[in-house]
mmCIF file of C-alpha atoms in Angstrom:
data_model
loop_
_atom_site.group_PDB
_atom_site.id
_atom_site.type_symbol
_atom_site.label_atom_id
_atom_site.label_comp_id
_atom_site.label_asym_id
_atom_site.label_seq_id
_atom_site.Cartn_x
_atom_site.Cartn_y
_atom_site.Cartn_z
ATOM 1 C CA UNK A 15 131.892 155.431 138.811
ATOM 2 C CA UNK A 16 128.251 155.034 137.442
ATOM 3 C CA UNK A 17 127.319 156.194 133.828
ATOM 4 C CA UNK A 18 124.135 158.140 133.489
ATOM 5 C CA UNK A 19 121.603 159.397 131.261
ATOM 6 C CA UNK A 20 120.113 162.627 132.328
ATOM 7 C CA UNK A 21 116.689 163.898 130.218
ATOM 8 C CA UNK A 22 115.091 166.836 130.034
ATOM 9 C CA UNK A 23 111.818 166.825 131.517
ATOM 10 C CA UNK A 24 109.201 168.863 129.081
ATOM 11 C CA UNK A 25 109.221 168.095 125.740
ATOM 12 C CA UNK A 26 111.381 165.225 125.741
ATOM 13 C CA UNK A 27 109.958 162.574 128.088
ATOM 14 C CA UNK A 28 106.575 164.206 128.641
ATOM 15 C CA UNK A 29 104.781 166.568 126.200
ATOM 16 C CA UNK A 30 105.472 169.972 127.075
ATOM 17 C CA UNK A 31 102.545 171.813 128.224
ATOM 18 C CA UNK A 32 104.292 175.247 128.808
ATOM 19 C CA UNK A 33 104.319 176.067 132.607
ATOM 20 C CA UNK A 34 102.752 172.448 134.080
ATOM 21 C CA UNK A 35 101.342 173.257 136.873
ATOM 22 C CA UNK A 36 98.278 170.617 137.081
ATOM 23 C CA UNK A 37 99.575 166.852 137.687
ATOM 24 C CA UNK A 38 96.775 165.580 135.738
ATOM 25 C CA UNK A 39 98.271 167.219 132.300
ATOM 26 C CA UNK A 40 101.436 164.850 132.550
ATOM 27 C CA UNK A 41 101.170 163.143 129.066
ATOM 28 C CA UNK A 42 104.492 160.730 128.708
ATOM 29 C CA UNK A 43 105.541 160.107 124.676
ATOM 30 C CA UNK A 44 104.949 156.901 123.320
ATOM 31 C CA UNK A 45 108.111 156.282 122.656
ATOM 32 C CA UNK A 46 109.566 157.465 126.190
ATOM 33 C CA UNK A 47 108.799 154.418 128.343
ATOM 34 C CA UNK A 48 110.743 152.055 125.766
ATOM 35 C CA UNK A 49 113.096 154.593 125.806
ATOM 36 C CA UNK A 50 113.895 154.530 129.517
ATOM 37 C CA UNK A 51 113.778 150.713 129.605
ATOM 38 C CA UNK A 52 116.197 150.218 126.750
ATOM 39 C CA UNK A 53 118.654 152.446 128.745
ATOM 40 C CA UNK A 54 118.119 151.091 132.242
ATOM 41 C CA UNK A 55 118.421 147.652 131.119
ATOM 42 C CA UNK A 56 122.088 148.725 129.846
ATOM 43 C CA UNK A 57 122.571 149.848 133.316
ATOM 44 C CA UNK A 58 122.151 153.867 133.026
ATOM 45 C CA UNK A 59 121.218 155.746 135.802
ATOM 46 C CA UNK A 60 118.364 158.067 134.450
ATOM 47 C CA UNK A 61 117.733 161.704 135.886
ATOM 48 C CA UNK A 62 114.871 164.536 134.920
ATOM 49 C CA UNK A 63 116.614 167.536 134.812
ATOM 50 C CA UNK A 64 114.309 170.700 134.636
ATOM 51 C CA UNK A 65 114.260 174.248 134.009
ATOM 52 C CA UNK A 66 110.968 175.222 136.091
ATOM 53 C CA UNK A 67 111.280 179.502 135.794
ATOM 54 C CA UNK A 68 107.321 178.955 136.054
ATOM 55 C CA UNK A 69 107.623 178.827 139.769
ATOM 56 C CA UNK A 70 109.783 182.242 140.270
ATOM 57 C CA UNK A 71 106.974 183.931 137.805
ATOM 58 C CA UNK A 72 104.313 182.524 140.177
ATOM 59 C CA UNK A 73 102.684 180.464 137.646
ATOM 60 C CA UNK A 74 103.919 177.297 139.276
ATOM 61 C CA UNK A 75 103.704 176.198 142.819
ATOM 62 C CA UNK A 76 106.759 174.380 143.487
ATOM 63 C CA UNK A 77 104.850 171.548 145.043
ATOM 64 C CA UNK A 78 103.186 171.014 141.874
ATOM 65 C CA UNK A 79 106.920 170.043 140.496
ATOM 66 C CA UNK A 80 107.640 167.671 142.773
ATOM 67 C CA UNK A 81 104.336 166.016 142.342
ATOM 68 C CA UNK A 82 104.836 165.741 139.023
ATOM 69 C CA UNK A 83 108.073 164.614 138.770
ATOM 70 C CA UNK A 84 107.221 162.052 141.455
ATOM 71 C CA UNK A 85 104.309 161.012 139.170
ATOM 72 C CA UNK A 86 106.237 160.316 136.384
ATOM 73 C CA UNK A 87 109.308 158.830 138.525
ATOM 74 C CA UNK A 88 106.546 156.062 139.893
ATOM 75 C CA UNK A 89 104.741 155.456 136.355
ATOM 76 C CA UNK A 90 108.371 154.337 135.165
ATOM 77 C CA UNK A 91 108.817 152.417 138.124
ATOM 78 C CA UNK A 92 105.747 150.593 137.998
ATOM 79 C CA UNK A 93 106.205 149.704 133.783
ATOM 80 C CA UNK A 94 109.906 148.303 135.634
ATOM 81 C CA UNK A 95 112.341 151.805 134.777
ATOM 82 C CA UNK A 96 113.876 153.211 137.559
ATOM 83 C CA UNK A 97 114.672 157.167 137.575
ATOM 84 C CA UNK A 98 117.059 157.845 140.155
ATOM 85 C CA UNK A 99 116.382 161.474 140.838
ATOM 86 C CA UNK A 100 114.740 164.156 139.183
ATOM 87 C CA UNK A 101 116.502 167.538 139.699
ATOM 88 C CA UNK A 102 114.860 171.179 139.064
ATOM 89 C CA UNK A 103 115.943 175.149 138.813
ATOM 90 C CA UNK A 104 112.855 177.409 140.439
ATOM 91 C CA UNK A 105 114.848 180.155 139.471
ATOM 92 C CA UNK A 106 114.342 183.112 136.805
ATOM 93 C CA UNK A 107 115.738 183.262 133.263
ATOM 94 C CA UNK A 108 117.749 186.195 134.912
ATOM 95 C CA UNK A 109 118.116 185.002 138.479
ATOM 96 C CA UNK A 110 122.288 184.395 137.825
ATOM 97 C CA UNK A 111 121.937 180.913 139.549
ATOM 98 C CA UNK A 112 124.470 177.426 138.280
ATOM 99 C CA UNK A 113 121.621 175.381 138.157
ATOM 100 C CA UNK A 114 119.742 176.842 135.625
ATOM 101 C CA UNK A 115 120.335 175.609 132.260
ATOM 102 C CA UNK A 116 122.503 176.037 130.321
ATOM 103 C CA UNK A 117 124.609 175.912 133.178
ATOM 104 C CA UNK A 118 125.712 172.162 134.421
ATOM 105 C CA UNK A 119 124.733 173.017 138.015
ATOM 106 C CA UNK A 120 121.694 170.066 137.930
ATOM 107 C CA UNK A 121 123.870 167.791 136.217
ATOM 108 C CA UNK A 122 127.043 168.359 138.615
ATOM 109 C CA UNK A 123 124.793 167.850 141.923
ATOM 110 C CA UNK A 124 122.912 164.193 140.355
ATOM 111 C CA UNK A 125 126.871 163.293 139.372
ATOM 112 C CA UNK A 126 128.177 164.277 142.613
ATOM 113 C CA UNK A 127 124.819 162.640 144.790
ATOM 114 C CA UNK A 128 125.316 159.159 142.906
ATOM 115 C CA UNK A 129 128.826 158.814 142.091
ATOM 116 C CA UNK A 130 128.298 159.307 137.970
ATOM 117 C CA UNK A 131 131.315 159.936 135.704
ATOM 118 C CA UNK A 132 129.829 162.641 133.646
ATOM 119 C CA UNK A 133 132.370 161.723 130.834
ATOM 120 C CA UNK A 134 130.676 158.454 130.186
ATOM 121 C CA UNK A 135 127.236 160.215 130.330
ATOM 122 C CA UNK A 136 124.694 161.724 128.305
ATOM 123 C CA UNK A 137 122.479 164.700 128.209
ATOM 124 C CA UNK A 138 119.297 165.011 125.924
ATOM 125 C CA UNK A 139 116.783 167.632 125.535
ATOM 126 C CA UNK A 140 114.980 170.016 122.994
ATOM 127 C CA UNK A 141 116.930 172.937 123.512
ATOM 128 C CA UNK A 142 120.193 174.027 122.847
ATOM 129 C CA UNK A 143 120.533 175.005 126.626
ATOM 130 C CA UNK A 144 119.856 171.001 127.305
ATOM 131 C CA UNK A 145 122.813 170.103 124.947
ATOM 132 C CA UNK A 146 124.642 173.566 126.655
ATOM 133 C CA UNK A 147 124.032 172.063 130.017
ATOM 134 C CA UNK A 148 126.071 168.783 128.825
ATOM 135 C CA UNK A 149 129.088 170.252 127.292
ATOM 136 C CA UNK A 150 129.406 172.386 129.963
ATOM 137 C CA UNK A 151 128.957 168.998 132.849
ATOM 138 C CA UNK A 152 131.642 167.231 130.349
ATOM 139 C CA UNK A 153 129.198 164.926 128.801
ATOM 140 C CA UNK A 154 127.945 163.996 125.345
ATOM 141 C CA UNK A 155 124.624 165.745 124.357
ATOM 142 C CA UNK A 156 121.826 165.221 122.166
ATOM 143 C CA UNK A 157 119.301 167.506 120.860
ATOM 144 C CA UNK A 158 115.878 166.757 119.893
ATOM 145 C CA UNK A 159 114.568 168.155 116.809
ATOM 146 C CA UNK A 160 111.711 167.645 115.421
ATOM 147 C CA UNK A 161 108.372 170.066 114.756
ATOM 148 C CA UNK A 162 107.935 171.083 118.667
ATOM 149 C CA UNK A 163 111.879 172.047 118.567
ATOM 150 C CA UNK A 164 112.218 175.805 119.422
ATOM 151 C CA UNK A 165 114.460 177.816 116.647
ATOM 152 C CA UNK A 166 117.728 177.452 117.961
ATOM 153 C CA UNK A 167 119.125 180.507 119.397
ATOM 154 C CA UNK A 168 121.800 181.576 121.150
ATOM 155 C CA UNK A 169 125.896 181.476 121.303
ATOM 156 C CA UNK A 170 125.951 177.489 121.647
ATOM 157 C CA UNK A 171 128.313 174.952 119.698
ATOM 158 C CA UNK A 172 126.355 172.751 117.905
ATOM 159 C CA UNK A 173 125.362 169.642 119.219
ATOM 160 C CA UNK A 174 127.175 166.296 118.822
ATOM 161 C CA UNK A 175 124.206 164.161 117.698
ATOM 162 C CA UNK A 176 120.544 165.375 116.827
ATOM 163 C CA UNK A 177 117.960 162.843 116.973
ATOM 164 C CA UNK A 178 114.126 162.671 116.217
ATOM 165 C CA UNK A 179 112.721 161.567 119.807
ATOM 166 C CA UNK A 180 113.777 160.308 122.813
ATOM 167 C CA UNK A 181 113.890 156.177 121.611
ATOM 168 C CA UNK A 182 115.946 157.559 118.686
ATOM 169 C CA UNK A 183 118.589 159.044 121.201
ATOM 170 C CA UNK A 184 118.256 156.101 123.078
ATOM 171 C CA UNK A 185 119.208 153.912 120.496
ATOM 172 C CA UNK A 186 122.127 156.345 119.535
ATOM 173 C CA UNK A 187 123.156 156.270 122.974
ATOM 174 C CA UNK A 188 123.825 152.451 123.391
ATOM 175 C CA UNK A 189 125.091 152.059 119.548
ATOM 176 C CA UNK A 190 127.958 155.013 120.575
ATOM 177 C CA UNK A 191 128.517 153.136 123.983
ATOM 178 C CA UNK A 192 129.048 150.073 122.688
ATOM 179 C CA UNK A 193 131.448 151.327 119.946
ATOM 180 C CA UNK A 194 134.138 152.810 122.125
#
């Protein structure tokens, strides 16, 4: 079984622009595409995972989404990253559905799709529903905080590692990896 990495998409790879719905506001971090490249060249799979309730409240066409996330899946691949798959939840806050996070539901279908052993895998996002999303899938999490980190809220354990940005968790990443 494969070991993966899988990011949150808005405000951890790409700035978060609150309800993206225009392609040409994709602005990738710095620090993202060494990021990536560190952790596909120690042979993670790498997956967007995205809570998109924009589209349910009709502030986000759902086509828009996958453009996007097919934008930034092909700038990676042309600076040499590959992201396998980039997963999303049109639903409501409220709609009840497994995929939304905090629930593991985007996580369990990209493990399921590519063969991944969530144990040996990673979740990393701003929120505490990324680093929800993780526990709950039976991997490691990291949050993100830094001054664009939303007040954590909610009935969540805390998360296992915090880092700065996403080359910080990176960096964690492989260092933990190659301790055990």
């Amino acid at each position: 079984m494969k070991k993966a990495v899988f990011l949150d998409r808005d405000g951890t790879v790409i700035i978060d622009r609150i309800y993206l719905n225009d392609p040409q506001g994709i602005e990738v971090y710095k620090e993202s595409y060494e990021a990536l490249q560190l952790l596909h060249n120690e042979g993670y799979l790498i997956f967007l995972v995205t809570n998109q309730s924009g589209v349910a409240r009709k502030l986000v066409q759902e086509e828009n989404v996958k453009k996007i996330n097919s934008i930034i899946i092909d700038d990676f691949a042309g600076r040499g990253t590959v992201i396998s798959g980039a997963y999303y939840c049109p639903h409501p806050v409220d709609g009840g559905c497994t995929c939304r996070k905090p629930n593991a539901g985007m996580l369990l279908q990209g493990a399921k799709e590519h063969n991944i052993d969530l144990k040996k895998s990673w979740m990393v996002g701003d929120r505490m529903s990324d680093v929800e999303a993780g526990r709950r899938a039976g991997a490691r999490s990291i949050l993100l905080q830094n001054e664009t980190t939303p007040p954590i809220t909610g009935d969540f354990a805390d998360a296992e590692f915090v880092s700065f940005n996403v080359l910080e968790a990176a960096k964690l990443i492989i260092s933990k990896d190659r301790e055990s």
